[in-house]
Amino acid sequence: MTQALLELKEVSKAFGGLQCTVDLDIEVRDGEILSVIGPNGAGKTTLFNLITGIYEPDSGDILLDGESLVGLAPHKITNRGVARTFQTLRLFLNMSVKENVMAATYGRTRASLVESMLRLPRARREERESNVVAEERLAFFGERLVGYRWNQPAYSLSYANRRRLEIARATATKPRILLLDEPAAGMNPVETHEITELISKLRDEGGYTILVIEHDMHVVEGISDRVIALDHGEKIAEGTYEEVATNPRVVEAYLGTSATERK
């Protein structure tokens, strides 16, 4: 069995009287695509916020390669190798496509503010290196994000290409695991098919381990090695797509009635 890269051990989080996650145990194996599904309010985005340090769990532990992430600032978690996208796009719309990706590399630069202002050698060298990384990351996405598009403002891109740009920016942080929050949201069937192929390519050619939240079950079926279903912050099913999609508790969570009652 492949070693676990990311582990959540009995993680709980509540906001006042609202329990968002309850003793959550999740294991993401190195090199796999694990999908998290569940109805609205199931705690999926809270899960991502806990992993990336936006929220701190009330109890439990979150481990990356055996080392705890709990209590670390989000930028330190990113430097450890965790990157994410968001359910709603978070791009710098007035910056160019390339500049959006370059911005993600500056968390690893060492030039001081004075060096950057005076354009001293280290600052210029790191800027050249950031430029190379940005071009490499954008080239991975093929004709959608290369060539003349590099110098276009991000707001000029189509919605689907903005999604690609956000993923490209996430990969520029040199992550070991990518957290994708509803990457196919708002896309038409053709775009959804293309994003499904892209997620598989990120794992197969990019070498990323991927944890993805997705509502489109066609996408989940097409990309997932394993699937976990959440409901009210609890894990109610885990297994292959077929096992989870036909699980009575999952059917009840989505439809509000059990399979027996519907018959």
CSV table of N, CA, C and O in Angstrom, one decimal, residues 48-56 69 71-84 86 173:
chain,number,residue,atom,x,y,z
A,48,PHE,N,-10.6,21.9,3.8
A,48,PHE,CA,-9.5,22.5,3.1
A,48,PHE,C,-8.9,23.7,4.0
A,48,PHE,O,-7.7,23.9,4.1
A,49,ASN,N,-9.8,24.5,4.6
A,49,ASN,CA,-9.3,25.6,5.5
A,49,ASN,C,-8.5,25.1,6.7
A,49,ASN,O,-7.6,25.7,7.1
A,50,LEU,N,-8.9,23.9,7.2
A,50,LEU,CA,-8.1,23.3,8.3
A,50,LEU,C,-6.8,22.8,7.8
A,50,LEU,O,-5.7,23.1,8.5
A,51,ILE,N,-6.7,22.2,6.7
A,51,ILE,CA,-5.4,21.7,6.2
A,51,ILE,C,-4.5,22.8,5.9
A,51,ILE,O,-3.3,22.7,6.2
A,52,THR,N,-5.0,23.9,5.3
A,52,THR,CA,-4.1,25.0,4.9
A,52,THR,C,-3.9,26.1,6.0
A,52,THR,O,-3.2,27.1,5.7
A,53,GLY,N,-4.4,25.9,7.2
A,53,GLY,CA,-4.0,26.7,8.3
A,53,GLY,C,-4.9,28.0,8.4
A,53,GLY,O,-4.6,28.8,9.2
A,54,ILE,N,-5.9,28.1,7.6
A,54,ILE,CA,-6.9,29.2,7.8
A,54,ILE,C,-7.6,29.1,9.1
A,54,ILE,O,-7.9,30.0,9.8
A,55,TYR,N,-8.0,27.8,9.4
A,55,TYR,CA,-8.6,27.5,10.7
A,55,TYR,C,-7.7,26.5,11.4
A,55,TYR,O,-6.9,25.8,10.8
A,56,GLU,N,-7.7,26.6,12.7
A,56,GLU,CA,-7.0,25.6,13.5
A,56,GLU,C,-8.0,24.7,14.2
A,56,GLU,O,-9.0,25.1,14.7
A,69,LEU,N,1.0,19.9,10.9
A,69,LEU,CA,0.8,21.2,10.3
A,69,LEU,C,0.0,22.2,11.3
A,69,LEU,O,-0.1,23.4,11.0
A,71,GLY,N,-1.2,24.7,13.8
A,71,GLY,CA,-0.6,25.8,14.5
A,71,GLY,C,0.4,26.6,13.6
A,71,GLY,O,0.8,27.7,13.9
A,72,LEU,N,0.7,26.1,12.4
A,72,LEU,CA,1.5,26.8,11.4
A,72,LEU,C,0.7,27.8,10.7
A,72,LEU,O,-0.5,27.6,10.4
A,73,ALA,N,1.4,28.9,10.3
A,73,ALA,CA,0.7,30.0,9.5
A,73,ALA,C,0.5,29.4,8.1
A,73,ALA,O,1.3,28.6,7.6
A,74,PRO,N,-0.5,29.9,7.4
A,74,PRO,CA,-0.8,29.4,6.0
A,74,PRO,C,0.4,29.4,5.1
A,74,PRO,O,0.7,28.5,4.3
A,75,HIS,N,1.2,30.5,5.1
A,75,HIS,CA,2.4,30.6,4.2
A,75,HIS,C,3.4,29.5,4.5
A,75,HIS,O,4.1,29.0,3.6
A,76,LYS,N,3.6,29.2,5.8
A,76,LYS,CA,4.5,28.1,6.2
A,76,LYS,C,4.0,26.7,5.7
A,76,LYS,O,4.8,25.9,5.3
A,77,ILE,N,2.7,26.5,5.8
A,77,ILE,CA,2.1,25.3,5.3
A,77,ILE,C,2.3,25.2,3.8
A,77,ILE,O,2.7,24.1,3.2
A,78,THR,N,2.2,26.3,3.1
A,78,THR,CA,2.5,26.3,1.6
A,78,THR,C,3.9,26.0,1.4
A,78,THR,O,4.2,25.2,0.5
A,79,ASN,N,4.8,26.5,2.1
A,79,ASN,CA,6.3,26.2,1.9
A,79,ASN,C,6.6,24.7,2.3
A,79,ASN,O,7.6,24.2,1.8
A,80,ARG,N,5.7,24.1,3.1
A,80,ARG,CA,5.9,22.7,3.4
A,80,ARG,C,5.5,21.8,2.2
A,80,ARG,O,5.9,20.6,2.2
A,81,GLY,N,4.7,22.4,1.3
A,81,GLY,CA,4.3,21.6,0.1
A,81,GLY,C,2.8,21.4,-0.1
A,81,GLY,O,2.4,20.5,-0.8
A,82,VAL,N,2.0,22.3,0.5
A,82,VAL,CA,0.5,22.2,0.3
A,82,VAL,C,0.1,23.4,-0.4
A,82,VAL,O,0.3,24.6,0.0
A,83,ALA,N,-0.6,23.3,-1.5
A,83,ALA,CA,-1.2,24.4,-2.3
A,83,ALA,C,-2.6,24.1,-2.6
A,83,ALA,O,-3.0,23.0,-2.7
A,84,ARG,N,-3.4,25.2,-2.8
A,84,ARG,CA,-4.8,25.0,-3.0
A,84,ARG,C,-5.4,26.0,-4.0
A,84,ARG,O,-4.7,27.1,-4.3
A,86,PHE,N,-9.4,27.8,-4.9
A,86,PHE,CA,-10.6,28.2,-4.1
A,86,PHE,C,-11.9,28.0,-4.9
A,86,PHE,O,-11.8,28.0,-6.1
A,173,THR,N,4.1,27.1,-6.5
A,173,THR,CA,4.6,27.1,-5.2
A,173,THR,C,5.4,25.8,-4.9
A,173,THR,O,5.9,25.5,-3.8
